[in-house]
PDB file of C-alpha atoms and ligand atoms in Angstrom:
ATOM      1  CA  MET W   1     152.580  41.202 109.580  1.00 39.00           C
ATOM      2  CA  GLN W   2     153.215  42.179 113.289  1.00 42.00           C
ATOM      3  CA  GLU W   3     153.229  45.678 114.101  1.00 42.00           C
ATOM      4  CA  SER W   4     156.745  45.663 114.928  1.00 43.00           C
ATOM      5  CA  ASP W   5     157.820  44.666 111.348  1.00 42.00           C
ATOM      6  CA  LEU W   6     156.557  48.162 110.412  1.00 46.00           C
ATOM      7  CA  PHE W   7     159.415  49.605 111.866  1.00 45.00           C
ATOM      8  CA  THR W   8     162.433  47.181 111.265  1.00 41.00           C
ATOM      9  CA  SER W   9     162.987  47.609 107.544  1.00 42.00           C
ATOM     10  CA  SER W  10     164.360  51.157 108.065  1.00 52.00           C
ATOM     11  CA  ASP W  11     164.902  54.175 110.403  1.00 54.00           C
ATOM     12  CA  ALA W  12     161.513  55.549 108.646  1.00 57.00           C
ATOM     13  CA  PRO W  13     158.234  54.817 110.935  1.00 59.00           C
ATOM     14  CA  ARG W  14     156.169  53.295 108.517  1.00 66.00           C
ATOM     15  CA  PRO W  15     153.523  53.712 107.467  1.00 89.00           C
ATOM     16  CA  LEU W  16     153.393  57.025 106.661  1.00 96.00           C
ATOM     17  CA  PRO W  17     149.962  59.074 106.862  1.00 97.00           C
ATOM     18  CA  PRO W  18     148.091  59.584 103.473  1.00 97.00           C
ATOM     19  CA  GLY W  19     149.642  62.533 101.455  1.00 98.00           C
ATOM     20  CA  LEU W  20     152.969  62.322 103.071  1.00 98.00           C
ATOM     21  CA  VAL W  21     155.789  61.119 100.893  1.00 98.00           C
ATOM     22  CA  TRP W  22     159.473  60.782 102.342  1.00 98.00           C
ATOM     23  CA  LEU W  23     162.044  60.771  99.513  1.00 98.00           C
ATOM     24  CA  GLU W  24     165.255  59.848 101.305  1.00 98.00           C
ATOM     25  CA  ARG W  25     168.407  61.548  99.568  1.00 98.00           C
ATOM     26  CA  PHE W  26     166.254  62.526  96.666  1.00 98.00           C
ATOM     27  CA  ALA W  27     168.276  66.380  96.762  1.00 98.00           C
ATOM     28  CA  LEU W  28     171.672  64.535  96.456  1.00 98.00           C
ATOM     29  CA  ALA W  29     171.666  65.182  92.767  1.00 98.00           C
ATOM     30  CA  TRP W  30     171.133  68.547  93.176  1.00 98.00           C
ATOM     31  CA  GLU W  31     173.406  69.043  96.102  1.00 98.00           C
ATOM     32  CA  ASP W  32     176.198  71.264  94.629  1.00 98.00           C
ATOM     33  CA  ALA W  33     173.759  73.675  92.720  1.00 98.00           C
ATOM     34  CA  LEU W  34     171.597  73.885  95.882  1.00 98.00           C
ATOM     35  CA  LEU W  35     174.774  75.007  98.164  1.00 98.00           C
ATOM     36  CA  GLU W  36     175.996  77.450  95.372  1.00 98.00           C
ATOM     37  CA  ALA W  37     172.404  78.988  95.054  1.00 98.00           C
ATOM     38  CA  ILE W  38     172.259  79.305  99.041  1.00 98.00           C
ATOM     39  CA  THR W  39     175.355  81.112  99.246  1.00 98.00           C
ATOM     40  CA  GLN W  40     174.266  83.707  96.757  1.00 98.00           C
ATOM     41  CA  ILE W  41     170.917  84.182  98.176  1.00 98.00           C
ATOM     42  CA  VAL W  42     172.080  84.631 101.578  1.00 98.00           C
ATOM     43  CA  VAL W  43     174.316  87.211 100.404  1.00 98.00           C
ATOM     44  CA  ALA W  44     171.460  89.531  98.689  1.00 98.00           C
ATOM     45  CA  ALA W  45     168.840  88.604 101.378  1.00 98.00           C
ATOM     46  CA  PRO W  46     170.879  88.044 104.444  1.00 98.00           C
ATOM     47  CA  LEU W  47     169.253  85.311 106.882  1.00 99.00           C
ATOM     48  CA  ARG W  48     167.672  87.145 110.070  1.00 98.00           C
ATOM     49  CA  HIS W  49     165.614  86.153 113.085  1.00 98.00           C
ATOM     50  CA  LEU W  50     161.884  87.186 112.685  1.00 98.00           C
ATOM     51  CA  ARG W  51     159.595  87.719 115.486  1.00 98.00           C
ATOM     52  CA  THR W  52     156.269  85.994 115.671  1.00 97.00           C
ATOM     53  CA  PRO W  53     153.021  88.323 115.783  1.00 96.00           C
ATOM     54  CA  GLY W  54     153.526  87.818 119.569  1.00 97.00           C
ATOM     55  CA  GLY W  55     156.769  89.288 119.873  1.00 97.00           C
ATOM     56  CA  GLN W  56     158.717  86.412 120.308  1.00 97.00           C
ATOM     57  CA  ARG W  57     162.320  85.992 118.472  1.00 98.00           C
ATOM     58  CA  MET W  58     162.663  82.698 116.379  1.00 98.00           C
ATOM     59  CA  SER W  59     165.465  80.310 116.920  1.00 98.00           C
ATOM     60  CA  VAL W  60     165.435  79.938 113.298  1.00 98.00           C
ATOM     61  CA  ALA W  61     167.041  82.278 111.156  1.00 99.00           C
ATOM     62  CA  MET W  62     165.069  83.163 107.667  1.00 98.00           C
ATOM     63  CA  THR W  63     165.269  84.293 104.193  1.00 99.00           C
ATOM     64  CA  ASN W  64     163.436  83.801 101.114  1.00 99.00           C
ATOM     65  CA  CYS W  65     163.766  83.286  97.207  1.00 99.00           C
ATOM     66  CA  GLY W  66     161.322  83.426  94.549  1.00 98.00           C
ATOM     67  CA  PRO W  67     158.635  86.103  93.625  1.00 98.00           C
ATOM     68  CA  LEU W  68     157.075  85.665  97.137  1.00 98.00           C
ATOM     69  CA  GLY W  69     158.807  85.267 100.430  1.00 98.00           C
ATOM     70  CA  TRP W  70     157.234  84.359 103.653  1.00 98.00           C
ATOM     71  CA  ILE W  71     157.417  87.110 106.537  1.00 98.00           C
ATOM     72  CA  SER W  72     156.276  87.397 109.813  1.00 98.00           C
ATOM     73  CA  ASP W  73     156.287  90.543 112.380  1.00 97.00           C
ATOM     74  CA  ARG W  74     154.266  92.221 114.693  1.00 96.00           C
ATOM     75  CA  ARG W  75     151.353  92.408 112.049  1.00 97.00           C
ATOM     76  CA  GLY W  76     151.251  88.722 111.424  1.00 97.00           C
ATOM     77  CA  TYR W  77     152.191  85.952 109.004  1.00 97.00           C
ATOM     78  CA  ARG W  78     152.176  86.510 105.122  1.00 98.00           C
ATOM     79  CA  TYR W  79     153.765  86.708 102.059  1.00 98.00           C
ATOM     80  CA  SER W  80     155.612  89.851 100.556  1.00 98.00           C
ATOM     81  CA  ALA W  81     157.259  90.180  97.248  1.00 98.00           C
ATOM     82  CA  THR W  82     159.858  92.362  98.545  1.00 98.00           C
ATOM     83  CA  ASP W  83     162.548  91.969 101.294  1.00 98.00           C
ATOM     84  CA  PRO W  84     161.201  94.079 104.288  1.00 98.00           C
ATOM     85  CA  GLN W  85     165.373  94.423 105.595  1.00 98.00           C
ATOM     86  CA  SER W  86     166.064  96.022 101.853  1.00 98.00           C
ATOM     87  CA  GLY W  87     162.936  96.955 100.126  1.00 98.00           C
ATOM     88  CA  LYS W  88     163.903  95.281  97.522  1.00 98.00           C
ATOM     89  CA  PRO W  89     162.342  92.037  95.576  1.00 98.00           C
ATOM     90  CA  TRP W  90     163.569  88.596  97.119  1.00 99.00           C
ATOM     91  CA  PRO W  91     166.237  86.913  95.011  1.00 99.00           C
ATOM     92  CA  ALA W  92     164.966  84.940  92.307  1.00 98.00           C
ATOM     93  CA  LEU W  93     164.311  81.235  92.701  1.00 98.00           C
ATOM     94  CA  PRO W  94     167.300  79.325  91.039  1.00 98.00           C
ATOM     95  CA  THR W  95     166.357  77.269  88.365  1.00 98.00           C
ATOM     96  CA  PRO W  96     168.024  73.818  89.988  1.00 97.00           C
ATOM     97  CA  LEU W  97     165.693  74.709  93.011  1.00 98.00           C
ATOM     98  CA  GLN W  98     162.825  74.789  90.891  1.00 98.00           C
ATOM     99  CA  ALA W  99     163.511  71.558  89.149  1.00 98.00           C
ATOM    100  CA  LEU W 100     164.107  69.783  92.187  1.00 98.00           C
ATOM    101  CA  ALA W 101     160.753  70.985  93.752  1.00 98.00           C
ATOM    102  CA  THR W 102     158.863  69.920  90.423  1.00 98.00           C
ATOM    103  CA  ALA W 103     160.757  66.296  90.238  1.00 98.00           C
ATOM    104  CA  ALA W 104     159.883  65.839  94.028  1.00 98.00           C
ATOM    105  CA  ALA W 105     156.413  66.778  93.982  1.00 98.00           C
ATOM    106  CA  GLN W 106     156.145  64.560  91.063  1.00 98.00           C
ATOM    107  CA  ALA W 107     157.622  61.932  92.596  1.00 98.00           C
ATOM    108  CA  ALA W 108     155.459  62.107  95.365  1.00 98.00           C
ATOM    109  CA  GLY W 109     152.479  61.900  92.890  1.00 98.00           C
ATOM    110  CA  PHE W 110     151.515  65.852  92.772  1.00 98.00           C
ATOM    111  CA  GLU W 111     151.994  66.685  88.936  1.00 98.00           C
ATOM    112  CA  SER W 112     153.023  70.109  87.493  1.00 97.00           C
ATOM    113  CA  PHE W 113     154.217  71.599  91.024  1.00 98.00           C
ATOM    114  CA  ALA W 114     155.380  75.413  90.090  1.00 98.00           C
ATOM    115  CA  PRO W 115     156.630  77.126  93.366  1.00 98.00           C
ATOM    116  CA  ASP W 116     156.277  80.697  93.673  1.00 98.00           C
ATOM    117  CA  ALA W 117     158.172  80.808  97.084  1.00 98.00           C
ATOM    118  CA  CYS W 118     161.142  79.513  98.665  1.00 99.00           C
ATOM    119  CA  LEU W 119     161.543  79.724 102.650  1.00 99.00           C
ATOM    120  CA  ILE W 120     165.323  79.415 103.467  1.00 99.00           C
ATOM    121  CA  ASN W 121     165.460  78.419 107.222  1.00 99.00           C
ATOM    122  CA  ALA W 122     168.796  77.943 109.184  1.00 99.00           C
ATOM    123  CA  TYR W 123     168.943  75.803 112.205  1.00 99.00           C
ATOM    124  CA  GLY W 124     172.144  76.400 114.547  1.00 98.00           C
ATOM    125  CA  PRO W 125     172.254  74.096 117.803  1.00 98.00           C
ATOM    126  CA  GLY W 126     169.316  74.221 119.604  1.00 98.00           C
ATOM    127  CA  ALA W 127     167.336  75.807 117.041  1.00 98.00           C
ATOM    128  CA  ARG W 128     163.655  74.438 116.521  1.00 98.00           C
ATOM    129  CA  MET W 129     160.207  74.988 114.909  1.00 98.00           C
ATOM    130  CA  SER W 130     157.176  74.800 117.024  1.00 96.00           C
ATOM    131  CA  LEU W 131     154.217  72.509 115.907  1.00 97.00           C
ATOM    132  CA  HIS W 132     152.123  74.477 113.283  1.00 97.00           C
ATOM    133  CA  GLN W 133     150.168  74.350 109.849  1.00 98.00           C
ATOM    134  CA  ASP W 134     151.224  76.005 106.610  1.00 98.00           C
ATOM    135  CA  ARG W 135     147.950  77.966 106.011  1.00 97.00           C
ATOM    136  CA  ASP W 136     149.029  81.320 104.581  1.00 97.00           C
ATOM    137  CA  GLU W 137     148.834  79.813 100.965  1.00 98.00           C
ATOM    138  CA  ASP W 138     145.457  80.688  98.755  1.00 97.00           C
ATOM    139  CA  ASP W 139     145.792  77.438  97.104  1.00 90.00           C
ATOM    140  CA  LEU W 140     145.725  74.523  99.339  1.00 97.00           C
ATOM    141  CA  SER W 141     145.579  71.833  96.594  1.00 97.00           C
ATOM    142  CA  ALA W 142     149.221  72.256  95.908  1.00 98.00           C
ATOM    143  CA  PRO W 143     151.719  70.445  97.925  1.00 98.00           C
ATOM    144  CA  ILE W 144     154.607  71.761 100.175  1.00 98.00           C
ATOM    145  CA  VAL W 145     158.229  70.277  99.190  1.00 99.00           C
ATOM    146  CA  SER W 146     160.915  70.522 101.969  1.00 99.00           C
ATOM    147  CA  VAL W 147     164.276  69.628 101.354  1.00 99.00           C
ATOM    148  CA  SER W 148     166.927  68.968 104.481  1.00 99.00           C
ATOM    149  CA  LEU W 149     170.578  70.125 104.050  1.00 99.00           C
ATOM    150  CA  GLY W 150     173.179  69.983 106.781  1.00 98.00           C
ATOM    151  CA  LEU W 151     172.917  68.579 110.222  1.00 99.00           C
ATOM    152  CA  PRO W 152     170.143  65.991 110.740  1.00 98.00           C
ATOM    153  CA  ALA W 153     166.984  66.838 112.286  1.00 98.00           C
ATOM    154  CA  VAL W 154     163.771  65.427 113.823  1.00 98.00           C
ATOM    155  CA  PHE W 155     160.946  66.398 111.512  1.00 98.00           C
ATOM    156  CA  LEU W 156     157.791  66.136 113.619  1.00 98.00           C
ATOM    157  CA  PHE W 157     154.545  65.224 111.896  1.00 98.00           C
ATOM    158  CA  GLY W 158     151.292  65.220 113.481  1.00 98.00           C
ATOM    159  CA  GLY W 159     147.646  65.313 112.257  1.00 97.00           C
ATOM    160  CA  ARG W 160     144.829  67.975 111.756  1.00 96.00           C
ATOM    161  CA  THR W 161     144.773  68.926 115.102  1.00 96.00           C
ATOM    162  CA  ARG W 162     147.399  70.196 117.739  1.00 94.00           C
ATOM    163  CA  ARG W 163     146.597  67.378 120.005  1.00 94.00           C
ATOM    164  CA  ASP W 164     147.517  64.472 117.526  1.00 94.00           C
ATOM    165  CA  ARG W 165     150.818  62.871 118.660  1.00 95.00           C
ATOM    166  CA  PRO W 166     153.502  63.566 115.879  1.00 97.00           C
ATOM    167  CA  LEU W 167     155.619  60.926 114.272  1.00 97.00           C
ATOM    168  CA  ARG W 168     159.265  61.594 114.587  1.00 97.00           C
ATOM    169  CA  LEU W 169     161.264  61.447 111.220  1.00 98.00           C
ATOM    170  CA  PRO W 170     165.013  61.559 111.337  1.00 98.00           C
ATOM    171  CA  LEU W 171     165.796  63.706 108.241  1.00 98.00           C
ATOM    172  CA  THR W 172     169.318  63.825 107.027  1.00 98.00           C
ATOM    173  CA  HIS W 173     170.955  65.609 104.244  1.00 98.00           C
ATOM    174  CA  GLY W 174     169.312  65.307 101.211  1.00 98.00           C
ATOM    175  CA  ASP W 175     166.183  64.096 102.461  1.00 98.00           C
ATOM    176  CA  VAL W 176     163.036  65.942 100.802  1.00 98.00           C
ATOM    177  CA  VAL W 177     159.580  65.163 102.530  1.00 98.00           C
ATOM    178  CA  VAL W 178     156.309  66.274 100.288  1.00 98.00           C
ATOM    179  CA  TRP W 179     152.913  66.492 101.851  1.00 98.00           C
ATOM    180  CA  GLY W 180     149.730  67.521 100.323  1.00 98.00           C
ATOM    181  CA  GLY W 181     146.138  66.577  99.550  1.00 98.00           C
ATOM    182  CA  PRO W 182     144.646  64.818 102.930  1.00 98.00           C
ATOM    183  CA  ALA W 183     148.102  65.860 104.668  1.00 98.00           C
ATOM    184  CA  ARG W 184     148.118  69.503 103.243  1.00 98.00           C
ATOM    185  CA  LEU W 185     147.166  71.111 106.715  1.00 98.00           C
ATOM    186  CA  ALA W 186     148.853  68.579 109.097  1.00 98.00           C
ATOM    187  CA  PHE W 187     150.679  70.171 112.141  1.00 98.00           C
ATOM    188  CA  HIS W 188     154.648  69.766 111.942  1.00 98.00           C
ATOM    189  CA  GLY W 189     157.911  71.221 113.515  1.00 98.00           C
ATOM    190  CA  VAL W 190     161.110  70.339 114.080  1.00 98.00           C
ATOM    191  CA  ALA W 191     162.637  69.353 117.314  1.00 98.00           C
ATOM    192  CA  PRO W 192     165.773  71.020 118.774  1.00 98.00           C
ATOM    193  CA  VAL W 193     168.674  70.318 116.309  1.00 98.00           C
ATOM    194  CA  ALA W 194     171.756  68.393 118.121  1.00 98.00           C
ATOM    195  CA  ASP W 195     174.752  70.203 117.907  1.00 98.00           C
ATOM    196  CA  GLY W 196     177.230  68.458 115.388  1.00 98.00           C
ATOM    197  CA  GLN W 197     179.351  69.269 112.287  1.00 98.00           C
ATOM    198  CA  HIS W 198     178.151  68.559 108.938  1.00 98.00           C
ATOM    199  CA  PRO W 199     181.021  68.140 106.345  1.00 98.00           C
ATOM    200  CA  ARG W 200     179.565  70.847 103.615  1.00 98.00           C
ATOM    201  CA  LEU W 201     177.334  72.977 106.047  1.00 98.00           C
ATOM    202  CA  GLY W 202     179.042  73.060 109.394  1.00 98.00           C
ATOM    203  CA  ARG W 203     177.143  73.285 112.339  1.00 98.00           C
ATOM    204  CA  GLN W 204     173.816  74.111 110.869  1.00 98.00           C
ATOM    205  CA  ARG W 205     170.784  72.369 109.150  1.00 99.00           C
ATOM    206  CA  ILE W 206     169.278  74.318 106.157  1.00 98.00           C
ATOM    207  CA  ASN W 207     165.693  73.658 105.147  1.00 99.00           C
ATOM    208  CA  LEU W 208     164.049  74.628 101.929  1.00 99.00           C
ATOM    209  CA  THR W 209     160.582  74.935 102.060  1.00 98.00           C
ATOM    210  CA  LEU W 210     158.958  75.412  98.550  1.00 98.00           C
ATOM    211  CA  ARG W 211     155.370  76.360  98.287  1.00 98.00           C
ATOM    212  CA  ARG W 212     152.820  77.618  95.906  1.00 98.00           C
ATOM    213  CA  ALA W 213     151.594  80.860  97.508  1.00 98.00           C
ATOM    214  CA  ARG W 214     149.495  82.640  95.153  1.00 97.00           C
TER     215      ARG W 214
HETATM  216  C1  SIN G   1     158.525  74.671 108.141  1.00 52.42           C
HETATM  217  O1  SIN G   1     157.943  73.927 108.424  1.00 52.42           O
HETATM  218  O2  SIN G   1     158.815  75.768 107.714  1.00 52.42           O
HETATM  219  C2  SIN G   1     160.434  74.213 108.322  1.00 52.42           C
HETATM  220  C3  SIN G   1     160.373  72.457 108.249  1.00 52.42           C
HETATM  221  C4  SIN G   1     161.466  71.948 108.438  1.00 52.42           C
HETATM  222  O3  SIN G   1     162.810  73.091 108.875  1.00 52.42           O
HETATM  223  O4  SIN G   1     162.189  70.748 108.272  1.00 52.42           O
HETATM  224 FE1  FE2 G   2     155.927  74.558 108.017  1.00 52.42          FE
END
């Protein structure tokens, strides 16, 4: 096989690194339930722009559902059982979201994934997420399940060091990526989201990141 053949069968850069699985349109079977759940969650726990420990306002707006929510402020990155904005517990993790996460993890080869945290990221045009590792979780044997909805975006997926040149995965509405095992601590991020109009979500991209934090 010639190297160019690796890129001809689809937009997907193949092969993907060990531990990374891209499930194209996997979440579409749950589409209505997901959009309904997100609508309810952001009423109870509104999207907000957090600050990095260094004081920078993030371009991505965030909220959470589930027993634990990921937050960032001057004191650092961490999980919290309550929404610091309201002092109340985060909205419950909706059953369809839990089912999707477990099914996607299983399809990627990770049995019995039971998330206890779901971060909801909302990207308007131009919003981005710089390369980082997900490392605030206690149990790194559980994978990360990441669901993309709305506007397309280029997901950057690198290696164990910041210097590794990332792959560029053009994710679209309904795509799920799962990473774990040898890829669990890979650096990843999202390139600035291009402006556009999505039939269900308008001018935004929503990402759901489901994790086992404790
Ligand atoms: C994240 O790494 O938390 C978000 C990834 C994404 O938005 O696709
Ligand atoms: Fe992440």
